[in-house]
GROMACS .gro file of C-alpha atoms in nm:
model
  421
    1VAL     CA    1   3.091  11.902  16.217
    2THR     CA    2   3.088  11.549  16.368
    3VAL     CA    3   3.393  11.327  16.446
    4ALA     CA    4   3.264  11.079  16.183
    5ALA     CA    5   3.261  11.355  15.934
    6HIS     CA    6   3.626  11.441  16.003
    7ARG     CA    7   3.725  11.081  15.956
    8ARG     CA    8   3.536  11.059  15.618
    9HIS     CA    9   3.659  11.382  15.496
   10PRO     CA   10   4.003  11.475  15.660
   11GLU     CA   11   4.091  11.702  15.359
   12PHE     CA   12   3.971  12.016  15.513
   13LEU     CA   13   4.176  11.980  15.842
   14PRO     CA   14   4.503  12.101  15.680
   15LEU     CA   15   4.319  12.400  15.551
   16ILE     CA   16   4.178  12.487  15.891
   17VAL     CA   17   4.504  12.443  16.076
   18LEU     CA   18   4.725  12.608  15.821
   19GLY     CA   19   4.485  12.897  15.779
   20ILE     CA   20   4.469  12.976  16.145
   21ALA     CA   21   4.857  12.962  16.170
   22THR     CA   22   4.923  13.188  15.869
   23GLY     CA   23   4.632  13.417  15.964
   24ALA     CA   24   4.808  13.489  16.287
   25ILE     CA   25   5.137  13.572  16.118
   26ASP     CA   26   4.933  13.787  15.872
   27VAL     CA   27   4.791  13.984  16.168
   28ARG     CA   28   5.130  14.073  16.287
   29ILE     CA   29   5.242  14.175  15.947
   30VAL     CA   30   4.950  14.427  15.914
   31GLN     CA   31   4.979  14.544  16.274
   32VAL     CA   32   5.342  14.650  16.170
   33TRP     CA   33   5.184  14.835  15.887
   34ALA     CA   34   4.936  15.002  16.109
   35TRP     CA   35   4.623  14.883  15.918
   36PRO     CA   36   4.298  15.003  16.082
   37ALA     CA   37   4.162  14.745  16.315
   38ALA     CA   38   3.820  14.752  16.144
   39VAL     CA   39   3.984  14.659  15.803
   40VAL     CA   40   4.175  14.375  15.959
   41GLY     CA   41   3.875  14.249  16.148
   42LEU     CA   42   3.655  14.253  15.834
   43TRP     CA   43   3.929  14.075  15.634
   44PHE     CA   44   3.968  13.796  15.876
   45ALA     CA   45   3.604  13.753  15.938
   46ALA     CA   46   3.528  13.705  15.569
   47THR     CA   47   3.819  13.450  15.550
   48ALA     CA   48   3.718  13.265  15.855
   49LEU     CA   49   3.365  13.231  15.731
   50LEU     CA   50   3.485  13.091  15.395
   51ILE     CA   51   3.695  12.837  15.585
   52ALA     CA   52   3.390  12.745  15.796
   53VAL     CA   53   3.198  12.675  15.481
   54ALA     CA   54   3.461  12.409  15.396
   55ALA     CA   55   3.381  12.230  15.726
   56VAL     CA   56   3.015  12.225  15.659
   57ARG     CA   57   2.976  12.211  15.271
   58LEU     CA   58   3.266  11.993  15.149
   59GLN     CA   59   3.139  12.022  14.790
   60ALA     CA   60   3.247  12.380  14.812
   61LEU     CA   61   3.605  12.307  14.922
   62SER     CA   62   3.784  12.366  14.595
   63ALA     CA   63   3.645  12.730  14.585
   64VAL     CA   64   3.709  12.790  14.944
   65CYS     CA   65   4.085  12.670  14.921
   66ALA     CA   66   4.147  12.921  14.637
   67VAL     CA   67   3.979  13.192  14.818
   68ALA     CA   68   4.146  13.123  15.147
   69ALA     CA   69   4.497  13.117  14.982
   70ALA     CA   70   4.416  13.435  14.791
   71SER     CA   71   4.309  13.602  15.112
   72LEU     CA   72   4.584  13.480  15.349
   73TYR     CA   73   4.872  13.489  15.099
   74ALA     CA   74   4.802  13.714  14.804
   75VAL     CA   75   4.644  14.006  15.011
   76PRO     CA   76   4.951  14.077  15.213
   77ILE     CA   77   5.170  14.078  14.912
   78ALA     CA   78   4.934  14.310  14.733
   79GLY     CA   79   4.945  14.528  15.050
   80ALA     CA   80   5.326  14.510  15.052
   81ILE     CA   81   5.332  14.632  14.689
   82LEU     CA   82   5.111  14.918  14.743
   83ARG     CA   83   5.266  15.025  15.064
   84TRP     CA   84   5.613  15.048  14.909
   85HIS     CA   85   5.483  15.258  14.608
   86LEU     CA   86   5.250  15.472  14.789
   87HIS     CA   87   5.464  15.542  15.089
   88PRO     CA   88   5.835  15.557  14.954
   89GLY     CA   89   6.115  15.607  15.209
   90LYS     CA   90   6.473  15.562  15.269
   91THR     CA   91   6.419  15.184  15.320
   92ALA     CA   92   6.302  14.981  15.038
   93LEU     CA   93   5.986  14.769  15.156
   94ILE     CA   94   6.107  14.477  14.952
   95GLY     CA   95   6.357  14.202  15.001
   96ASP     CA   96   6.701  14.223  14.869
   97GLY     CA   97   6.648  13.898  14.648
   98ALA     CA   98   6.326  14.035  14.481
   99LEU     CA   99   6.481  14.377  14.439
  100GLN     CA  100   6.805  14.254  14.295
  101MET     CA  101   6.591  14.055  14.034
  102GLN     CA  102   6.417  14.390  13.955
  103LEU     CA  103   6.747  14.572  13.932
  104ALA     CA  104   6.906  14.302  13.717
  105GLY     CA  105   6.620  14.342  13.480
  106ASP     CA  106   6.679  14.711  13.479
  107PHE     CA  107   7.035  14.687  13.393
  108LEU     CA  108   6.955  14.443  13.113
  109LEU     CA  109   6.686  14.685  12.981
  110LYS     CA  110   6.966  14.962  12.981
  111ARG     CA  111   7.203  14.716  12.798
  112VAL     CA  112   7.421  14.679  13.101
  113ASP     CA  113   7.571  14.349  13.207
  114PRO     CA  114   7.389  14.251  13.520
  115TYR     CA  115   7.699  14.040  13.646
  116GLY     CA  116   7.958  14.259  13.805
  117ALA     CA  117   7.727  14.557  13.804
  118ASP     CA  118   7.726  14.791  14.113
  119TYR     CA  119   7.396  14.697  14.294
  120ALA     CA  120   7.481  14.930  14.587
  121ARG     CA  121   7.462  15.242  14.348
  122ALA     CA  122   7.143  15.117  14.182
  123GLY     CA  123   6.970  15.122  14.517
  124LEU     CA  124   6.988  14.777  14.647
  125GLY     CA  125   7.144  14.912  14.969
  126ALA     CA  126   6.790  15.041  15.069
  127ALA     CA  127   6.658  14.692  15.094
  128PRO     CA  128   6.609  14.553  15.466
  129TRP     CA  129   6.921  14.374  15.585
  130ALA     CA  130   6.975  14.240  15.933
  131GLU     CA  131   7.319  14.062  15.911
  132PRO     CA  132   7.624  14.210  16.084
  133PHE     CA  133   7.808  14.236  15.735
  134PRO     CA  134   7.712  14.413  15.424
  135SER     CA  135   7.467  14.238  15.186
  136PRO     CA  136   7.673  14.026  14.942
  137ALA     CA  137   7.413  14.115  14.675
  138LEU     CA  138   7.541  14.462  14.661
  139HIS     CA  139   7.822  14.353  14.436
  140HIS     CA  140   7.744  14.011  14.330
  141LEU     CA  141   7.447  13.834  14.135
  142VAL     CA  142   7.479  13.480  14.230
  143THR     CA  143   7.174  13.347  14.047
  144TRP     CA  144   7.159  13.253  13.677
  145PRO     CA  145   6.990  13.467  13.406
  146GLY     CA  146   6.645  13.294  13.404
  147GLN     CA  147   6.579  13.448  13.746
  148TYR     CA  148   6.516  13.792  13.576
  149LEU     CA  149   6.473  13.709  13.219
  150TRP     CA  150   6.134  13.556  13.222
  151SER     CA  151   5.986  13.874  13.395
  152LEU     CA  152   6.160  14.104  13.157
  153PRO     CA  153   5.873  14.150  12.902
  154LEU     CA  154   5.644  14.255  13.185
  155GLN     CA  155   5.917  14.481  13.347
  156ALA     CA  156   5.961  14.640  13.006
  157VAL     CA  157   5.591  14.732  12.995
  158GLY     CA  158   5.604  14.845  13.353
  159ARG     CA  159   5.890  15.067  13.287
  160LEU     CA  160   5.692  15.244  13.017
  161ALA     CA  161   5.421  15.290  13.254
  162GLY     CA  162   5.670  15.425  13.512
  163TRP     CA  163   5.571  15.163  13.766
  164TRP     CA  164   5.695  14.802  13.850
  165ASP     CA  165   5.733  14.572  14.131
  166GLU     CA  166   5.905  14.233  14.080
  167ARG     CA  167   5.650  14.087  14.328
  168MET     CA  168   5.368  14.122  14.067
  169TYR     CA  169   5.569  13.883  13.857
  170LEU     CA  170   5.604  13.652  14.154
  171LEU     CA  171   5.234  13.662  14.214
  172ILE     CA  172   5.180  13.536  13.858
  173ALA     CA  173   5.441  13.259  13.914
  174ALA     CA  174   5.244  13.161  14.233
  175ALA     CA  175   4.927  13.150  14.027
  176VAL     CA  176   5.100  12.922  13.788
  177ILE     CA  177   5.218  12.692  14.077
  178TRP     CA  178   4.853  12.672  14.188
  179TRP     CA  179   4.727  12.562  13.857
  180LEU     CA  180   5.021  12.310  13.824
  181LEU     CA  181   4.935  12.157  14.167
  182ILE     CA  182   4.554  12.118  14.099
  183THR     CA  183   4.645  11.960  13.765
  184LEU     CA  184   4.911  11.721  13.900
  185PHE     CA  185   4.683  11.599  14.184
  186PRO     CA  186   4.315  11.610  14.044
  187GLY     CA  187   4.021  11.643  14.288
  188THR     CA  188   4.009  11.759  14.638
  189ALA     CA  189   4.365  11.636  14.715
  190GLY     CA  190   4.506  11.878  14.466
  191TRP     CA  191   4.318  12.179  14.591
  192VAL     CA  192   4.413  12.113  14.958
  193ALA     CA  193   4.773  12.050  14.858
  194ALA     CA  194   4.791  12.380  14.681
  195SER     CA  195   4.655  12.553  14.968
  196ALA     CA  196   4.916  12.378  15.191
  197PHE     CA  197   5.195  12.500  14.963
  198PHE     CA  198   5.094  12.869  15.007
  199LEU     CA  199   4.951  12.852  15.371
  200ILE     CA  200   5.245  12.682  15.539
  201PRO     CA  201   5.324  12.928  15.818
  202GLY     CA  202   5.590  13.171  15.733
  203HIS     CA  203   5.524  13.175  15.340
  204SER     CA  204   5.333  13.483  15.342
  205LEU     CA  205   5.605  13.652  15.556
  206VAL     CA  206   5.859  13.562  15.302
  207ALA     CA  207   5.637  13.637  15.006
  208VAL     CA  208   5.559  13.998  15.134
  209LEU     CA  209   5.945  14.065  15.078
  210GLY     CA  210   5.948  13.846  14.755
  211ASP     CA  211   5.978  13.472  14.720
  212ASN     CA  212   6.221  13.445  14.446
  213ASP     CA  213   6.220  13.063  14.456
  214LEU     CA  214   5.866  13.072  14.285
  215PRO     CA  215   5.962  13.093  13.916
  216MET     CA  216   6.219  12.808  13.949
  217LEU     CA  217   5.951  12.577  14.126
  218ALA     CA  218   5.696  12.665  13.861
  219LEU     CA  219   5.926  12.530  13.591
  220VAL     CA  220   6.030  12.223  13.806
  221LEU     CA  221   5.659  12.141  13.872
  222ALA     CA  222   5.584  12.209  13.501
  223ALA     CA  223   5.862  11.955  13.404
  224LEU     CA  224   5.693  11.695  13.644
  225LEU     CA  225   5.364  11.743  13.484
  226ALA     CA  226   5.510  11.702  13.136
  227ALA     CA  227   5.685  11.382  13.258
  228ASP     CA  228   5.353  11.263  13.393
  229ARG     CA  229   5.180  11.327  13.071
  230ARG     CA  230   5.455  11.164  12.869
  231ARG     CA  231   5.569  11.484  12.707
  232PHE     CA  232   5.928  11.412  12.766
  233LEU     CA  233   6.096  11.651  12.524
  234LEU     CA  234   5.900  11.922  12.678
  235MET     CA  235   6.005  11.792  13.036
  236GLY     CA  236   6.374  11.818  12.916
  237LEU     CA  237   6.320  12.165  12.802
  238LEU     CA  238   6.138  12.277  13.129
  239MET     CA  239   6.417  12.123  13.330
  240GLY     CA  240   6.683  12.298  13.143
  241LEU     CA  241   6.509  12.621  13.197
  242ALA     CA  242   6.439  12.559  13.568
  243VAL     CA  243   6.821  12.522  13.631
  244VAL     CA  244   6.916  12.835  13.469
  245THR     CA  245   6.651  13.006  13.655
  246LYS     CA  246   6.797  12.911  14.005
  247GLN     CA  247   7.056  12.650  14.063
  248HIS     CA  248   6.858  12.472  14.314
  249GLY     CA  249   6.637  12.339  14.032
  250ALA     CA  250   6.913  12.082  13.940
  251LEU     CA  251   6.836  11.903  14.266
  252ALA     CA  252   6.492  11.808  14.130
  253VAL     CA  253   6.610  11.680  13.800
  254PRO     CA  254   6.710  11.311  13.882
  255LEU     CA  255   6.377  11.274  14.072
  256ILE     CA  256   6.174  11.401  13.771
  257LEU     CA  257   6.374  11.155  13.552
  258ALA     CA  258   6.279  10.879  13.801
  259TRP     CA  259   5.912  10.959  13.744
  260ALA     CA  260   5.975  10.966  13.376
  261ALA     CA  261   6.109  10.616  13.401
  262VAL     CA  262   5.778  10.525  13.577
  263ARG     CA  263   5.584  10.677  13.298
  264GLY     CA  264   5.780  10.457  13.033
  265ILE     CA  265   6.061  10.678  12.891
  266ASP     CA  266   6.315  10.488  12.692
  267VAL     CA  267   6.681  10.551  12.656
  268GLY     CA  268   6.664  10.705  12.316
  269THR     CA  269   6.391  10.955  12.435
  270LEU     CA  270   6.582  11.026  12.754
  271LEU     CA  271   6.879  11.127  12.557
  272LYS     CA  272   6.672  11.360  12.325
  273ALA     CA  273   6.534  11.515  12.640
  274ALA     CA  274   6.879  11.573  12.791
  275VAL     CA  275   7.001  11.727  12.480
  276THR     CA  276   6.691  11.939  12.464
  277GLY     CA  277   6.743  12.063  12.816
  278GLY     CA  278   7.103  12.110  12.766
  279LEU     CA  279   7.060  12.323  12.448
  280ALA     CA  280   6.800  12.541  12.632
  281ALA     CA  281   7.033  12.603  12.938
  282LEU     CA  282   7.316  12.691  12.691
  283ALA     CA  283   7.102  12.927  12.487
  284VAL     CA  284   7.025  13.109  12.817
  285LEU     CA  285   7.386  13.108  12.959
  286THR     CA  286   7.598  13.155  12.646
  287PRO     CA  287   7.511  13.530  12.575
  288PHE     CA  288   7.614  13.635  12.923
  289VAL     CA  289   7.922  13.417  12.923
  290ILE     CA  290   8.031  13.579  12.597
  291TRP     CA  291   7.928  13.919  12.727
  292ASN     CA  292   8.159  13.905  13.031
  293ALA     CA  293   8.294  13.556  13.108
  294GLY     CA  294   8.504  13.676  13.404
  295ALA     CA  295   8.215  13.879  13.563
  296PHE     CA  296   7.971  13.582  13.519
  297ILE     CA  297   8.209  13.308  13.666
  298GLN     CA  298   8.314  13.550  13.957
  299ASP     CA  299   7.945  13.611  14.061
  300THR     CA  300   7.797  13.265  14.015
  301VAL     CA  301   8.098  13.030  14.086
  302VAL     CA  302   8.386  13.190  14.252
  303PHE     CA  303   8.183  13.400  14.500
  304LEU     CA  304   7.997  13.084  14.617
  305ALA     CA  305   8.281  12.837  14.616
  306GLY     CA  306   8.587  13.067  14.687
  307SER     CA  307   8.748  13.194  15.004
  308GLY     CA  308   8.883  13.525  15.125
  309VAL     CA  309   8.725  13.858  15.038
  310ASP     CA  310   8.563  13.698  14.733
  311ALA     CA  311   8.383  13.452  14.924
  312TYR     CA  312   8.017  13.449  15.026
  313PRO     CA  313   8.028  13.486  15.403
  314ILE     CA  314   7.909  13.196  15.617
  315ASN     CA  315   7.563  13.293  15.779
  316GLY     CA  316   7.233  13.161  15.863
  317TYR     CA  317   7.148  12.857  16.074
  318GLY     CA  318   7.278  12.554  15.877
  319LEU     CA  319   7.575  12.319  15.911
  320SER     CA  320   7.808  12.594  15.820
  321ALA     CA  321   7.701  12.818  16.101
  322PHE     CA  322   7.738  12.542  16.342
  323LEU     CA  323   8.095  12.459  16.220
  324LEU     CA  324   8.180  12.833  16.244
  325SER     CA  325   8.058  12.877  16.588
  326SER     CA  326   8.221  12.543  16.705
  327GLY     CA  327   8.563  12.666  16.577
  328VAL     CA  328   8.600  12.395  16.302
  329ILE     CA  329   8.587  12.685  16.046
  330HIS     CA  330   8.770  12.981  16.190
  331GLY     CA  331   8.639  13.270  15.972
  332PRO     CA  332   8.323  13.328  15.788
  333ARG     CA  333   8.498  13.365  15.457
  334ASP     CA  334   8.738  13.073  15.493
  335ALA     CA  335   8.736  12.801  15.238
  336PHE     CA  336   8.561  12.471  15.327
  337PRO     CA  337   8.460  12.180  15.096
  338PHE     CA  338   8.093  12.225  15.145
  339PHE     CA  339   8.042  12.106  14.773
  340VAL     CA  340   8.151  11.758  14.877
  341LEU     CA  341   7.891  11.757  15.147
  342GLU     CA  342   7.628  11.875  14.897
  343ILE     CA  343   7.722  11.607  14.650
  344ALA     CA  344   7.710  11.340  14.895
  345ALA     CA  345   7.371  11.455  15.038
  346GLY     CA  346   7.231  11.497  14.682
  347ALA     CA  347   7.363  11.152  14.546
  348SER     CA  348   7.246  10.965  14.850
  349LEU     CA  349   6.893  11.109  14.826
  350TRP     CA  350   6.881  11.074  14.454
  351ALA     CA  351   6.961  10.695  14.489
  352ILE     CA  352   6.712  10.651  14.763
  353GLY     CA  353   6.447  10.855  14.568
  354TRP     CA  354   6.493  10.666  14.239
  355ARG     CA  355   6.442  10.329  14.405
  356TRP     CA  356   6.154  10.461  14.613
  357ILE     CA  357   5.969  10.638  14.328
  358ARG     CA  358   6.002  10.339  14.100
  359ALA     CA  359   5.877  10.094  14.368
  360ARG     CA  360   5.588  10.316  14.506
  361ARG     CA  361   5.490  10.472  14.177
  362ARG     CA  362   5.319  10.756  14.347
  363LEU     CA  363   5.340  11.107  14.211
  364ALA     CA  364   5.313  11.278  14.552
  365ASP     CA  365   5.628  11.110  14.665
  366VAL     CA  366   5.815  11.285  14.393
  367VAL     CA  367   5.721  11.616  14.535
  368VAL     CA  368   5.799  11.509  14.898
  369LEU     CA  369   6.161  11.382  14.778
  370MET     CA  370   6.207  11.705  14.605
  371GLY     CA  371   6.159  11.890  14.934
  372ILE     CA  372   6.374  11.663  15.127
  373THR     CA  373   6.653  11.685  14.881
  374MET     CA  374   6.662  12.054  14.862
  375LEU     CA  375   6.632  12.090  15.241
  376ALA     CA  376   6.908  11.855  15.311
  377VAL     CA  377   7.164  11.977  15.026
  378LEU     CA  378   7.097  12.346  15.133
  379TYR     CA  379   7.143  12.265  15.494
  380VAL     CA  380   7.494  12.149  15.432
  381SER     CA  381   7.587  12.429  15.191
  382ARG     CA  382   7.773  12.748  15.269
  383TYR     CA  383   7.473  12.936  15.380
  384PHE     CA  384   7.110  12.826  15.489
  385HIS     CA  385   6.845  13.089  15.536
  386ASP     CA  386   6.467  13.080  15.627
  387SER     CA  387   6.390  13.091  15.269
  388HIS     CA  388   6.576  12.757  15.212
  389LEU     CA  389   6.388  12.607  15.511
  390LEU     CA  390   6.061  12.721  15.346
  391LEU     CA  391   6.157  12.579  14.999
  392GLY     CA  392   6.198  12.239  15.125
  393SER     CA  393   5.930  12.246  15.378
  394GLU     CA  394   5.661  12.363  15.135
  395LEU     CA  395   5.737  12.099  14.901
  396ILE     CA  396   5.729  11.821  15.171
  397LEU     CA  397   5.401  11.950  15.305
  398THR     CA  398   5.242  11.969  14.976
  399GLY     CA  399   5.349  11.620  14.887
  400VAL     CA  400   5.225  11.476  15.209
  401VAL     CA  401   4.891  11.641  15.191
  402ALA     CA  402   4.842  11.532  14.835
  403ALA     CA  403   4.918  11.178  14.926
  404LEU     CA  404   4.688  11.174  15.229
  405GLY     CA  405   4.413  11.333  15.021
  406GLY     CA  406   4.465  11.067  14.740
  407GLN     CA  407   4.450  10.775  15.007
  408ALA     CA  408   4.121  10.928  15.158
  409ARG     CA  409   3.957  10.950  14.823
  410ALA     CA  410   4.062  10.592  14.743
  411THR     CA  411   3.934  10.476  15.076
  412ARG     CA  412   3.594  10.643  15.033
  413SER     CA  413   3.556  10.499  14.667
  414GLU     CA  414   3.599  10.141  14.787
  415PRO     CA  415   3.261  10.110  14.964
  416LEU     CA  416   3.091  10.269  14.658
  417ALA     CA  417   3.279  10.016  14.430
  418GLY     CA  418   3.163   9.734  14.656
  419ARG     CA  419   2.789   9.847  14.638
  420ALA     CA  420   2.819   9.880  14.263
  421ALA     CA  421   2.956   9.525  14.242
   0.00000   0.00000   0.00000
């Protein structure tokens, strides 16, 4: 491929770079699983061939993007699912977050309140855990009900069949996100942006354990698509459902509303959308509050914001860990007003984002600002993990790639327009 071709068609460059980086991580994953070298070689030879096709036949780029993402992202997840169920052992080959989602669904199917339930006795203690303290998830469910409600019908069917893995639902959520991204950003830009989302280095590593941010992100992106299509009441409904799926979804709401303003929402419709979203959220939360208000508040509020034995211990590598190691905070369960820092970071970025989005009027900027906001607010929260870093980074990268792809397409269309004139 010539340098001139690279300049005319830069879209495939992220696919090549990200594919190589993610492939290197995938090799390490399957080496740990002791896959035969011949199988690994055949898998990566086929994937490399497909990526090479993108560099030579750019008209095939969309299909190659889909196959590359399926190969480098979905294959390791499918391997992890099969490995856990074909080779059961004392250690559950699934992350504690995804396993807790599955166990919460099990509790609900047995008509047991998932808040305040004993996840240690249910088997969560078998999940991998590398911190020096016991997993907080053993006795607390910090997420809101949507995190495990949407997969419940599938889980009920799987339970009848005697086999279920929450990562199968997360793969479905991933497929929905793929469709949403190529719909939000038509053409080559959308296909490469979707590939960037799934091939960002480290995503497959998190996903083999269970990337439980995907359902919330699917609802957030669906709300953004509804705003772009001027389906404002649907936008409100989806935003409400996103927030009760995972609380991080609330960080995207003001930015989606900024895009709705760009698309012409009026005050009356905005209020109707807000009421729709609020009612949807209440419909999901109210049954659990009525069921056991004390357990629900203890798990989702006190545990995250309190202190002492009932506080989530500071860990990870965010601001909280720095303050703890420097002596500003004396103990991992001590109280500290992280919520003030979170509000300050969120409000500042919302204000900047509102002005930026309305001035630039570019959809990709909304996705970038979502990622920046989530990254910044979670960094100054009580705990900041690799999954939080991935959450913000994948949105930022996706938005940047979509914006660059859109610019490249516009640049190529200008000479054609000139010749037509």
